[in-house]
Amino acid sequence: MRFTLGRPVFALLLVALASGSAVLVRPAEPRANLVVWTFSQAQADFFRNSSLPRQFENRTGFSVGISLMGQSGENIRLASAFMSDGRGAAAPDLCEIEIDAIGQFLRPPIRDIGLLPLNDFLARSGWESRIVASRLAPWSKTDPATGRQIICGIPEDVHPVAIAYRKDLFEQAGIDLAQAKSWNEFQSLCQRFESFWASRGFHDRRAIALSTSNPDELLEMLLQRHINLIDSDEQLHFTDAKVLGTLTFYARMIAGSGAVAGEPSPGVQWTEDLEHGNICAICAPDWKVDDLRRFSPDLAGKIALMPMPRFEPDDSATSTLGGTMIGICRSCPDPERAWELLEYLVLSPQSHESAIAAGDDVLPAVSQYWSDPAYHRPDAFFAGGQSADDLFVTLAAQIPQRVVTPFTYQAELALGVVLHRSVTFLRQQGPEGLDDACAGWLADAQNDIGRRIEFGKIEP
Amino acid sequence: MTRQGWWKFQARAAPYLFVSPFLIIFTVFLLYPLSRSFYLSFHRTVGPGHQMFIGLGNYRFLLRHDLLFGLAVLNTAIYTVAFLLLQIPISLGLALLLSGRGVRLKSVFRFSFFSSYLVGQVFVGVIFFQFFSPGGLVNQTISALLGRRIVIGWLSNPAMVLPSVLIAGLWLATGYGMVYFQAALQAVDPELYEAAHVDGAGRCRRFLHVTLPGIRHVLVYMILIGAIGGFQLFELPFVLLQGAGPGGRGITIVMYLFIMGFNAGDLGYASAIGWLLVAMLLIIFAARLRFFRTHQEMTA
């Protein structure tokens, strides 16, 4: 028999048929009874290496599947699953979401949010009173009808922020940085520090890392002053006097005659800045301290931690940066069982013990575990064996409430633009007129975000 | 069915069968999403149950009120113009160099210059993120040359953001342009050069009056492709700057589209940004057509 299109095409057709049949015939991997999506390699490793999922399976007979995927990929897949209302792509039963990404998922009216409200589960199980209350806020949305906070996720961490600094270098300059209780005192000590090292030829040695490329540290300072750019009632706070004061102080730390800050290196390369003594202090949440330990082991014995200085007495001595939650998807067919798994994986004493055994130093959101001796023992990595976790436990109790709304990401982008303009103004024109200029830019940013919120409203 | 009938059926159905894979894929993966996004661009979308028709509201807000969109358009336009002004001469220069008679190992050079294009924007973003870091290769090289420690904030200083993206973009695309120009140069009739030489034309004149007209079509094509690529820039700055960059200086139109779609969760607004981008590209295309027509009329 002849094939008119020739042998190569015939061969290609055969290959296509064979591979197509193989794909069709190949049995699909059976879906576990409960599927958890996570974006964190460390968390996936923890779940897989600990015996928690296996213990849960043995106890309940429900199989557990842990799926690791990139953070961006997970967010897009979740958004797609939630948008299709269960008719399209399959959603997992439980999912972990990072704090910067949660805003978009809280945008729909409460009945349409793809995550199941967990208030009843929390109240029934008694976990509500044991989880740090301020950490429930980022994963919550106010119900306009009742004014009640609807909780859509369980926080896995608190991430208090401290100042990590090169104690050895500050001591050589005759400065005890921990004595600084206010940011003004902190700046003065940093100026003395830089003068000392400049006179010994270290002209590029900067006292602290403050970024102009992103507003993370500025946001940390605002949070310690209990300011969220957008609060839970979607009120904007760009034009608050405290925002202006913090912004101009921050800009003066970076540029002008009182500058003491340098730009940290991107990614985790900031640890090298500290290691080489190019930058000698950094605002560090507990997870950044872990990075320091992991990527710069040579710093052992040279680093110390101190609480954040305050602007005013009623400011908090700490802030918070980053965070992850775990929630139950609305499409989950068995929410009761999913809650049981959630409790077992992230809230239970077994989960806490496994985390400690695995050497996880990140402070959990359940405050009763903070008394664990593991969080209070001396730590050889820090100067004088300072217990970093002990300090973080003390700070965690004062952690300010962080609110995330669907417009928070854009508000932070807008603040980043204002920050850049402020620093540029200070560098090019000096401090005269800075306050007025910043006030104008902040007002513009507030108007911009206000218009977006008004424009994006779906409900009357 | 008779044998003749079967053959007739085959003859009639074959064209449709042959084009059907393309048509099915085109409809499912391009036509439907395109029309759906056009439909969405007139809506405010929140979650599965809420889609509100707002007419031209998204477009109006984008053009009248959205400062970040304005910044994204400005950044993209500056990048595109700078990219074209540098990429075209460098690519053409490399192509001319490699077309010279005395050059040896032409294939090796050609492959070396072109190979950067094969790795893609994400890979280049990752590599240049390392190169441009404060302790990276670029700062180390500059420090070694100047004999003192120099730290240029390639990715953190707002003024350096676009140059950094531009350098990475040029490294990626120059070889690609060079290959096209080399092919175009080979197509120029050598007799024209000889005739020009006999007429006393020097190198410059030969380049202006023989080479450039000879490669005009490829030149215009490269400008068009470069402009479209510039306006669609996304992965490279997104990976290199890990987001919008300092002061939003690295935000591009497509990055803003991504942010509004997947960080703010407003697919209708993101679709409107996409269609405005299409409009901008159509304007560029129309300008190219007009330029070509005018040029042809002038030559005629």
JSON list of N, CA and C in Angstrom, two decimals, chain A residues 5 72 76 82-83 85 104 107-109 111-112 204 212-213 263 265-267 269 278 406 409-410 413 416-417 420 448 451-452 455-458, chain B residues 18 44-48 50 52 57-58 61 65-66 68 129-130 133-134 149 156 158 244-247 249 256 258-260 262-267:
[
{"chain": "A", "resi": 5, "resn": "LEU", "atom": "N", "xyz": [1.53, 10.93, 0.73]},
{"chain": "A", "resi": 5, "resn": "LEU", "atom": "CA", "xyz": [2.31, 12.08, 1.25]},
{"chain": "A", "resi": 5, "resn": "LEU", "atom": "C", "xyz": [3.76, 11.73, 1.54]},
{"chain": "A", "resi": 72, "resn": "SER", "atom": "N", "xyz": [4.21, 32.56, 42.18]},
{"chain": "A", "resi": 72, "resn": "SER", "atom": "CA", "xyz": [3.43, 33.24, 41.16]},
{"chain": "A", "resi": 72, "resn": "SER", "atom": "C", "xyz": [2.47, 32.25, 40.49]},
{"chain": "A", "resi": 76, "resn": "ILE", "atom": "N", "xyz": [-1.66, 32.36, 40.37]},
{"chain": "A", "resi": 76, "resn": "ILE", "atom": "CA", "xyz": [-2.42, 32.41, 39.12]},
{"chain": "A", "resi": 76, "resn": "ILE", "atom": "C", "xyz": [-3.39, 31.22, 39.04]},
{"chain": "A", "resi": 82, "resn": "PHE", "atom": "N", "xyz": [-10.60, 30.00, 41.40]},
{"chain": "A", "resi": 82, "resn": "PHE", "atom": "CA", "xyz": [-11.65, 30.75, 42.10]},
{"chain": "A", "resi": 82, "resn": "PHE", "atom": "C", "xyz": [-12.57, 31.47, 41.11]},
{"chain": "A", "resi": 83, "resn": "MET", "atom": "N", "xyz": [-11.96, 31.99, 40.02]},
{"chain": "A", "resi": 83, "resn": "MET", "atom": "CA", "xyz": [-12.75, 32.71, 39.02]},
{"chain": "A", "resi": 83, "resn": "MET", "atom": "C", "xyz": [-13.73, 31.78, 38.31]},
{"chain": "A", "resi": 85, "resn": "ASP", "atom": "N", "xyz": [-15.25, 29.35, 39.50]},
{"chain": "A", "resi": 85, "resn": "ASP", "atom": "CA", "xyz": [-16.34, 28.94, 40.39]},
{"chain": "A", "resi": 85, "resn": "ASP", "atom": "C", "xyz": [-16.47, 27.42, 40.47]},
{"chain": "A", "resi": 104, "resn": "GLN", "atom": "N", "xyz": [-5.61, 40.25, 46.47]},
{"chain": "A", "resi": 104, "resn": "GLN", "atom": "CA", "xyz": [-6.45, 39.99, 45.31]},
{"chain": "A", "resi": 104, "resn": "GLN", "atom": "C", "xyz": [-7.54, 38.96, 45.60]},
{"chain": "A", "resi": 107, "resn": "ARG", "atom": "N", "xyz": [-10.75, 40.39, 47.25]},
{"chain": "A", "resi": 107, "resn": "ARG", "atom": "CA", "xyz": [-11.43, 41.46, 46.52]},
{"chain": "A", "resi": 107, "resn": "ARG", "atom": "C", "xyz": [-12.93, 41.20, 46.33]},
{"chain": "A", "resi": 108, "resn": "PRO", "atom": "N", "xyz": [-13.35, 39.98, 46.05]},
{"chain": "A", "resi": 108, "resn": "PRO", "atom": "CA", "xyz": [-14.79, 39.78, 45.82]},
{"chain": "A", "resi": 108, "resn": "PRO", "atom": "C", "xyz": [-15.61, 39.99, 47.09]},
{"chain": "A", "resi": 109, "resn": "PRO", "atom": "N", "xyz": [-16.93, 40.17, 46.94]},
{"chain": "A", "resi": 109, "resn": "PRO", "atom": "CA", "xyz": [-17.79, 40.19, 48.12]},
{"chain": "A", "resi": 109, "resn": "PRO", "atom": "C", "xyz": [-17.59, 38.89, 48.91]},
{"chain": "A", "resi": 111, "resn": "ARG", "atom": "N", "xyz": [-19.26, 36.46, 50.09]},
{"chain": "A", "resi": 111, "resn": "ARG", "atom": "CA", "xyz": [-19.83, 35.17, 49.67]},
{"chain": "A", "resi": 111, "resn": "ARG", "atom": "C", "xyz": [-19.14, 34.59, 48.44]},
{"chain": "A", "resi": 112, "resn": "ASP", "atom": "N", "xyz": [-18.36, 35.42, 47.72]},
{"chain": "A", "resi": 112, "resn": "ASP", "atom": "CA", "xyz": [-17.69, 34.94, 46.51]},
{"chain": "A", "resi": 112, "resn": "ASP", "atom": "C", "xyz": [-16.19, 34.73, 46.69]},
{"chain": "A", "resi": 204, "resn": "ASP", "atom": "N", "xyz": [33.26, 54.01, 52.75]},
{"chain": "A", "resi": 204, "resn": "ASP", "atom": "CA", "xyz": [32.02, 53.42, 52.20]},
{"chain": "A", "resi": 204, "resn": "ASP", "atom": "C", "xyz": [31.24, 52.63, 53.23]},
{"chain": "A", "resi": 212, "resn": "THR", "atom": "N", "xyz": [16.01, 52.47, 48.97]},
{"chain": "A", "resi": 212, "resn": "THR", "atom": "CA", "xyz": [15.21, 53.42, 48.19]},
{"chain": "A", "resi": 212, "resn": "THR", "atom": "C", "xyz": [14.51, 52.65, 47.09]},
{"chain": "A", "resi": 213, "resn": "SER", "atom": "N", "xyz": [14.99, 51.44, 46.82]},
{"chain": "A", "resi": 213, "resn": "SER", "atom": "CA", "xyz": [14.44, 50.70, 45.70]},
{"chain": "A", "resi": 213, "resn": "SER", "atom": "C", "xyz": [13.12, 50.02, 46.06]},
{"chain": "A", "resi": 263, "resn": "GLU", "atom": "N", "xyz": [22.11, 51.37, 50.49]},
{"chain": "A", "resi": 263, "resn": "GLU", "atom": "CA", "xyz": [21.15, 50.49, 49.82]},
{"chain": "A", "resi": 263, "resn": "GLU", "atom": "C", "xyz": [21.59, 49.04, 50.01]},
{"chain": "A", "resi": 265, "resn": "SER", "atom": "N", "xyz": [22.01, 45.08, 49.22]},
{"chain": "A", "resi": 265, "resn": "SER", "atom": "CA", "xyz": [22.08, 44.32, 47.97]},
{"chain": "A", "resi": 265, "resn": "SER", "atom": "C", "xyz": [20.80, 43.52, 47.78]},
{"chain": "A", "resi": 266, "resn": "PRO", "atom": "N", "xyz": [20.44, 43.27, 46.52]},
{"chain": "A", "resi": 266, "resn": "PRO", "atom": "CA", "xyz": [19.19, 42.56, 46.27]},
{"chain": "A", "resi": 266, "resn": "PRO", "atom": "C", "xyz": [19.26, 41.08, 46.65]},
{"chain": "A", "resi": 267, "resn": "GLY", "atom": "N", "xyz": [18.11, 40.45, 46.68]},
{"chain": "A", "resi": 267, "resn": "GLY", "atom": "CA", "xyz": [18.03, 39.02, 47.01]},
{"chain": "A", "resi": 267, "resn": "GLY", "atom": "C", "xyz": [18.56, 38.76, 48.41]},
{"chain": "A", "resi": 269, "resn": "GLN", "atom": "N", "xyz": [21.73, 38.63, 48.92]},
{"chain": "A", "resi": 269, "resn": "GLN", "atom": "CA", "xyz": [23.11, 39.12, 48.94]},
{"chain": "A", "resi": 269, "resn": "GLN", "atom": "C", "xyz": [23.33, 40.19, 50.01]},
{"chain": "A", "resi": 278, "resn": "ASN", "atom": "N", "xyz": [30.18, 46.33, 54.83]},
{"chain": "A", "resi": 278, "resn": "ASN", "atom": "CA", "xyz": [29.81, 47.49, 54.01]},
{"chain": "A", "resi": 278, "resn": "ASN", "atom": "C", "xyz": [28.58, 48.18, 54.60]},
{"chain": "A", "resi": 406, "resn": "PRO", "atom": "N", "xyz": [-7.23, 44.60, 48.91]},
{"chain": "A", "resi": 406, "resn": "PRO", "atom": "CA", "xyz": [-6.92, 44.40, 47.48]},
{"chain": "A", "resi": 406, "resn": "PRO", "atom": "C", "xyz": [-6.12, 45.56, 46.89]},
{"chain": "A", "resi": 409, "resn": "TYR", "atom": "N", "xyz": [-1.24, 46.51, 47.61]},
{"chain": "A", "resi": 409, "resn": "TYR", "atom": "CA", "xyz": [-0.09, 46.36, 46.72]},
{"chain": "A", "resi": 409, "resn": "TYR", "atom": "C", "xyz": [0.14, 47.65, 45.92]},
{"chain": "A", "resi": 410, "resn": "GLN", "atom": "N", "xyz": [-0.96, 48.21, 45.40]},
{"chain": "A", "resi": 410, "resn": "GLN", "atom": "CA", "xyz": [-0.83, 49.45, 44.62]},
{"chain": "A", "resi": 410, "resn": "GLN", "atom": "C", "xyz": [-0.45, 50.63, 45.52]},
{"chain": "A", "resi": 413, "resn": "LEU", "atom": "N", "xyz": [3.19, 50.40, 46.04]},
{"chain": "A", "resi": 413, "resn": "LEU", "atom": "CA", "xyz": [3.89, 50.85, 44.82]},
{"chain": "A", "resi": 413, "resn": "LEU", "atom": "C", "xyz": [3.93, 52.38, 44.77]},
{"chain": "A", "resi": 416, "resn": "GLY", "atom": "N", "xyz": [6.36, 53.74, 47.17]},
{"chain": "A", "resi": 416, "resn": "GLY", "atom": "CA", "xyz": [7.72, 53.55, 46.64]},
{"chain": "A", "resi": 416, "resn": "GLY", "atom": "C", "xyz": [8.10, 54.68, 45.70]},
{"chain": "A", "resi": 417, "resn": "VAL", "atom": "N", "xyz": [7.15, 55.12, 44.87]},
{"chain": "A", "resi": 417, "resn": "VAL", "atom": "CA", "xyz": [7.42, 56.22, 43.94]},
{"chain": "A", "resi": 417, "resn": "VAL", "atom": "C", "xyz": [7.66, 57.52, 44.72]},
{"chain": "A", "resi": 420, "resn": "HIS", "atom": "N", "xyz": [11.11, 57.45, 46.38]},
{"chain": "A", "resi": 420, "resn": "HIS", "atom": "CA", "xyz": [12.17, 57.73, 45.41]},
{"chain": "A", "resi": 420, "resn": "HIS", "atom": "C", "xyz": [12.26, 59.23, 45.11]},
{"chain": "A", "resi": 448, "resn": "ASP", "atom": "N", "xyz": [-4.73, 59.28, 44.14]},
{"chain": "A", "resi": 448, "resn": "ASP", "atom": "CA", "xyz": [-4.64, 58.22, 43.13]},
{"chain": "A", "resi": 448, "resn": "ASP", "atom": "C", "xyz": [-5.25, 56.92, 43.65]},
{"chain": "A", "resi": 451, "resn": "ARG", "atom": "N", "xyz": [-9.03, 57.18, 44.20]},
{"chain": "A", "resi": 451, "resn": "ARG", "atom": "CA", "xyz": [-9.78, 57.04, 42.95]},
{"chain": "A", "resi": 451, "resn": "ARG", "atom": "C", "xyz": [-9.88, 55.58, 42.53]},
{"chain": "A", "resi": 452, "resn": "ARG", "atom": "N", "xyz": [-8.76, 54.85, 42.72]},
{"chain": "A", "resi": 452, "resn": "ARG", "atom": "CA", "xyz": [-8.76, 53.43, 42.34]},
{"chain": "A", "resi": 452, "resn": "ARG", "atom": "C", "xyz": [-9.77, 52.64, 43.17]},
{"chain": "A", "resi": 455, "resn": "PHE", "atom": "N", "xyz": [-13.19, 53.55, 42.05]},
{"chain": "A", "resi": 455, "resn": "PHE", "atom": "CA", "xyz": [-13.45, 53.00, 40.73]},
{"chain": "A", "resi": 455, "resn": "PHE", "atom": "C", "xyz": [-13.66, 51.48, 40.79]},
{"chain": "A", "resi": 456, "resn": "GLY", "atom": "N", "xyz": [-12.94, 50.82, 41.70]},
{"chain": "A", "resi": 456, "resn": "GLY", "atom": "CA", "xyz": [-12.99, 49.36, 41.76]},
{"chain": "A", "resi": 456, "resn": "GLY", "atom": "C", "xyz": [-14.15, 48.81, 42.56]},
{"chain": "A", "resi": 457, "resn": "LYS", "atom": "N", "xyz": [-14.98, 49.69, 43.11]},
{"chain": "A", "resi": 457, "resn": "LYS", "atom": "CA", "xyz": [-16.08, 49.20, 43.96]},
{"chain": "A", "resi": 457, "resn": "LYS", "atom": "C", "xyz": [-17.09, 48.43, 43.12]},
{"chain": "A", "resi": 458, "resn": "ILE", "atom": "N", "xyz": [-17.48, 47.27, 43.63]},
{"chain": "A", "resi": 458, "resn": "ILE", "atom": "CA", "xyz": [-18.45, 46.44, 42.91]},
{"chain": "A", "resi": 458, "resn": "ILE", "atom": "C", "xyz": [-19.80, 46.49, 43.60]},
{"chain": "B", "resi": 18, "resn": "PHE", "atom": "N", "xyz": [-6.55, 19.46, 6.54]},
{"chain": "B", "resi": 18, "resn": "PHE", "atom": "CA", "xyz": [-5.19, 19.95, 6.74]},
{"chain": "B", "resi": 18, "resn": "PHE", "atom": "C", "xyz": [-5.15, 21.25, 7.56]},
{"chain": "B", "resi": 44, "resn": "ARG", "atom": "N", "xyz": [-16.09, 45.46, 34.88]},
{"chain": "B", "resi": 44, "resn": "ARG", "atom": "CA", "xyz": [-15.36, 45.40, 36.15]},
{"chain": "B", "resi": 44, "resn": "ARG", "atom": "C", "xyz": [-15.58, 43.99, 36.66]},
{"chain": "B", "resi": 45, "resn": "THR", "atom": "N", "xyz": [-14.48, 43.26, 36.89]},
{"chain": "B", "resi": 45, "resn": "THR", "atom": "CA", "xyz": [-14.63, 41.85, 37.27]},
{"chain": "B", "resi": 45, "resn": "THR", "atom": "C", "xyz": [-14.10, 41.62, 38.67]},
{"chain": "B", "resi": 46, "resn": "VAL", "atom": "N", "xyz": [-14.91, 40.98, 39.48]},
{"chain": "B", "resi": 46, "resn": "VAL", "atom": "CA", "xyz": [-14.48, 40.59, 40.82]},
{"chain": "B", "resi": 46, "resn": "VAL", "atom": "C", "xyz": [-15.02, 39.20, 41.10]},
{"chain": "B", "resi": 47, "resn": "GLY", "atom": "N", "xyz": [-14.12, 38.23, 41.14]},
{"chain": "B", "resi": 47, "resn": "GLY", "atom": "CA", "xyz": [-14.57, 36.88, 41.47]},
{"chain": "B", "resi": 47, "resn": "GLY", "atom": "C", "xyz": [-15.49, 36.31, 40.40]},
{"chain": "B", "resi": 48, "resn": "PRO", "atom": "N", "xyz": [-16.01, 35.11, 40.64]},
{"chain": "B", "resi": 48, "resn": "PRO", "atom": "CA", "xyz": [-16.80, 34.44, 39.62]},
{"chain": "B", "resi": 48, "resn": "PRO", "atom": "C", "xyz": [-18.19, 35.04, 39.42]},
{"chain": "B", "resi": 50, "resn": "HIS", "atom": "N", "xyz": [-19.29, 38.23, 39.90]},
{"chain": "B", "resi": 50, "resn": "HIS", "atom": "CA", "xyz": [-19.49, 39.67, 39.72]},
{"chain": "B", "resi": 50, "resn": "HIS", "atom": "C", "xyz": [-18.78, 40.19, 38.49]},
{"chain": "B", "resi": 52, "resn": "MET", "atom": "N", "xyz": [-19.49, 43.56, 36.08]},
{"chain": "B", "resi": 52, "resn": "MET", "atom": "CA", "xyz": [-20.38, 44.70, 35.88]},
{"chain": "B", "resi": 52, "resn": "MET", "atom": "C", "xyz": [-19.97, 45.42, 34.61]},
{"chain": "B", "resi": 57, "resn": "GLY", "atom": "N", "xyz": [-15.34, 52.58, 30.72]},
{"chain": "B", "resi": 57, "resn": "GLY", "atom": "CA", "xyz": [-14.86, 53.03, 32.03]},
{"chain": "B", "resi": 57, "resn": "GLY", "atom": "C", "xyz": [-13.40, 52.68, 32.30]},
{"chain": "B", "resi": 58, "resn": "ASN", "atom": "N", "xyz": [-13.02, 51.44, 32.01]},
{"chain": "B", "resi": 58, "resn": "ASN", "atom": "CA", "xyz": [-11.62, 51.03, 32.26]},
{"chain": "B", "resi": 58, "resn": "ASN", "atom": "C", "xyz": [-10.65, 51.86, 31.43]},
{"chain": "B", "resi": 61, "resn": "PHE", "atom": "N", "xyz": [-10.50, 55.48, 32.70]},
{"chain": "B", "resi": 61, "resn": "PHE", "atom": "CA", "xyz": [-9.72, 55.60, 33.94]},
{"chain": "B", "resi": 61, "resn": "PHE", "atom": "C", "xyz": [-8.23, 55.47, 33.65]},
{"chain": "B", "resi": 65, "resn": "HIS", "atom": "N", "xyz": [-6.73, 58.94, 34.60]},
{"chain": "B", "resi": 65, "resn": "HIS", "atom": "CA", "xyz": [-6.38, 59.00, 36.02]},
{"chain": "B", "resi": 65, "resn": "HIS", "atom": "C", "xyz": [-5.20, 58.14, 36.45]},
{"chain": "B", "resi": 66, "resn": "ASP", "atom": "N", "xyz": [-4.85, 57.14, 35.66]},
{"chain": "B", "resi": 66, "resn": "ASP", "atom": "CA", "xyz": [-3.90, 56.16, 36.18]},
{"chain": "B", "resi": 66, "resn": "ASP", "atom": "C", "xyz": [-2.45, 56.62, 35.99]},
{"chain": "B", "resi": 68, "resn": "LEU", "atom": "N", "xyz": [0.27, 55.38, 37.36]},
{"chain": "B", "resi": 68, "resn": "LEU", "atom": "CA", "xyz": [1.22, 54.27, 37.19]},
{"chain": "B", "resi": 68, "resn": "LEU", "atom": "C", "xyz": [1.24, 53.78, 35.74]},
{"chain": "B", "resi": 129, "resn": "PHE", "atom": "N", "xyz": [21.14, 39.64, 36.85]},
{"chain": "B", "resi": 129, "resn": "PHE", "atom": "CA", "xyz": [20.88, 39.95, 38.26]},
{"chain": "B", "resi": 129, "resn": "PHE", "atom": "C", "xyz": [22.17, 39.71, 39.05]},
{"chain": "B", "resi": 130, "resn": "GLN", "atom": "N", "xyz": [22.86, 38.64, 38.71]},
{"chain": "B", "resi": 130, "resn": "GLN", "atom": "CA", "xyz": [24.14, 38.35, 39.37]},
{"chain": "B", "resi": 130, "resn": "GLN", "atom": "C", "xyz": [25.22, 39.35, 38.94]},
{"chain": "B", "resi": 133, "resn": "SER", "atom": "N", "xyz": [24.75, 42.84, 40.56]},
{"chain": "B", "resi": 133, "resn": "SER", "atom": "CA", "xyz": [24.65, 42.98, 42.02]},
{"chain": "B", "resi": 133, "resn": "SER", "atom": "C", "xyz": [25.85, 43.79, 42.52]},
{"chain": "B", "resi": 134, "resn": "PRO", "atom": "N", "xyz": [25.73, 44.44, 43.70]},
{"chain": "B", "resi": 134, "resn": "PRO", "atom": "CA", "xyz": [26.81, 45.33, 44.15]},
{"chain": "B", "resi": 134, "resn": "PRO", "atom": "C", "xyz": [28.19, 44.66, 44.15]},
{"chain": "B", "resi": 149, "resn": "ARG", "atom": "N", "xyz": [37.50, 50.55, 45.11]},
{"chain": "B", "resi": 149, "resn": "ARG", "atom": "CA", "xyz": [36.20, 49.89, 45.19]},
{"chain": "B", "resi": 149, "resn": "ARG", "atom": "C", "xyz": [35.09, 50.82, 44.69]},
{"chain": "B", "resi": 156, "resn": "SER", "atom": "N", "xyz": [19.48, 49.16, 41.99]},
{"chain": "B", "resi": 156, "resn": "SER", "atom": "CA", "xyz": [18.81, 49.85, 43.09]},
{"chain": "B", "resi": 156, "resn": "SER", "atom": "C", "xyz": [18.73, 51.36, 42.89]},
{"chain": "B", "resi": 158, "resn": "PRO", "atom": "N", "xyz": [17.51, 54.34, 40.92]},
{"chain": "B", "resi": 158, "resn": "PRO", "atom": "CA", "xyz": [16.48, 54.53, 39.89]},
{"chain": "B", "resi": 158, "resn": "PRO", "atom": "C", "xyz": [17.04, 55.01, 38.55]},
{"chain": "B", "resi": 244, "resn": "ALA", "atom": "N", "xyz": [8.74, 45.93, 40.06]},
{"chain": "B", "resi": 244, "resn": "ALA", "atom": "CA", "xyz": [8.66, 47.19, 39.32]},
{"chain": "B", "resi": 244, "resn": "ALA", "atom": "C", "xyz": [9.93, 48.03, 39.41]},
{"chain": "B", "resi": 245, "resn": "GLY", "atom": "N", "xyz": [10.86, 47.63, 40.29]},
{"chain": "B", "resi": 245, "resn": "GLY", "atom": "CA", "xyz": [12.12, 48.38, 40.41]},
{"chain": "B", "resi": 245, "resn": "GLY", "atom": "C", "xyz": [11.98, 49.61, 41.28]},
{"chain": "B", "resi": 246, "resn": "PRO", "atom": "N", "xyz": [13.10, 50.24, 41.61]},
{"chain": "B", "resi": 246, "resn": "PRO", "atom": "CA", "xyz": [13.06, 51.40, 42.50]},
{"chain": "B", "resi": 246, "resn": "PRO", "atom": "C", "xyz": [12.25, 52.55, 41.90]},
{"chain": "B", "resi": 247, "resn": "GLY", "atom": "N", "xyz": [11.36, 53.09, 42.70]},
{"chain": "B", "resi": 247, "resn": "GLY", "atom": "CA", "xyz": [10.54, 54.21, 42.24]},
{"chain": "B", "resi": 247, "resn": "GLY", "atom": "C", "xyz": [9.69, 53.88, 41.03]},
{"chain": "B", "resi": 249, "resn": "ARG", "atom": "N", "xyz": [10.66, 52.65, 38.35]},
{"chain": "B", "resi": 249, "resn": "ARG", "atom": "CA", "xyz": [11.38, 52.98, 37.12]},
{"chain": "B", "resi": 249, "resn": "ARG", "atom": "C", "xyz": [11.49, 51.79, 36.16]},
{"chain": "B", "resi": 256, "resn": "TYR", "atom": "N", "xyz": [2.71, 46.03, 34.14]},
{"chain": "B", "resi": 256, "resn": "TYR", "atom": "CA", "xyz": [1.58, 46.66, 34.82]},
{"chain": "B", "resi": 256, "resn": "TYR", "atom": "C", "xyz": [0.30, 45.84, 34.59]},
{"chain": "B", "resi": 258, "resn": "PHE", "atom": "N", "xyz": [0.22, 42.66, 34.15]},
{"chain": "B", "resi": 258, "resn": "PHE", "atom": "CA", "xyz": [0.36, 41.49, 35.04]},
{"chain": "B", "resi": 258, "resn": "PHE", "atom": "C", "xyz": [0.00, 41.87, 36.48]},
{"chain": "B", "resi": 259, "resn": "ILE", "atom": "N", "xyz": [0.51, 43.01, 36.92]},
{"chain": "B", "resi": 259, "resn": "ILE", "atom": "CA", "xyz": [0.25, 43.45, 38.30]},
{"chain": "B", "resi": 259, "resn": "ILE", "atom": "C", "xyz": [-1.26, 43.65, 38.52]},
{"chain": "B", "resi": 260, "resn": "MET", "atom": "N", "xyz": [-1.90, 44.32, 37.58]},
{"chain": "B", "resi": 260, "resn": "MET", "atom": "CA", "xyz": [-3.34, 44.58, 37.75]},
{"chain": "B", "resi": 260, "resn": "MET", "atom": "C", "xyz": [-4.16, 43.30, 37.64]},
{"chain": "B", "resi": 262, "resn": "PHE", "atom": "N", "xyz": [-2.97, 40.03, 38.21]},
{"chain": "B", "resi": 262, "resn": "PHE", "atom": "CA", "xyz": [-2.65, 38.95, 39.14]},
{"chain": "B", "resi": 262, "resn": "PHE", "atom": "C", "xyz": [-2.22, 39.41, 40.53]},
{"chain": "B", "resi": 263, "resn": "ASN", "atom": "N", "xyz": [-1.98, 40.71, 40.73]},
{"chain": "B", "resi": 263, "resn": "ASN", "atom": "CA", "xyz": [-1.76, 41.18, 42.10]},
{"chain": "B", "resi": 263, "resn": "ASN", "atom": "C", "xyz": [-2.98, 41.91, 42.62]},
{"chain": "B", "resi": 264, "resn": "ALA", "atom": "N", "xyz": [-3.62, 42.67, 41.72]},
{"chain": "B", "resi": 264, "resn": "ALA", "atom": "CA", "xyz": [-4.82, 43.39, 42.15]},
{"chain": "B", "resi": 264, "resn": "ALA", "atom": "C", "xyz": [-6.08, 42.57, 41.87]},
{"chain": "B", "resi": 265, "resn": "GLY", "atom": "N", "xyz": [-5.98, 41.57, 41.01]},
{"chain": "B", "resi": 265, "resn": "GLY", "atom": "CA", "xyz": [-7.12, 40.68, 40.74]},
{"chain": "B", "resi": 265, "resn": "GLY", "atom": "C", "xyz": [-8.22, 41.32, 39.91]},
{"chain": "B", "resi": 266, "resn": "ASP", "atom": "N", "xyz": [-7.87, 42.33, 39.08]},
{"chain": "B", "resi": 266, "resn": "ASP", "atom": "CA", "xyz": [-8.88, 42.97, 38.24]},
{"chain": "B", "resi": 266, "resn": "ASP", "atom": "C", "xyz": [-8.62, 42.60, 36.78]},
{"chain": "B", "resi": 267, "resn": "LEU", "atom": "N", "xyz": [-9.23, 41.51, 36.34]},
{"chain": "B", "resi": 267, "resn": "LEU", "atom": "CA", "xyz": [-8.95, 41.01, 34.99]},
{"chain": "B", "resi": 267, "resn": "LEU", "atom": "C", "xyz": [-9.51, 41.94, 33.91]}
]
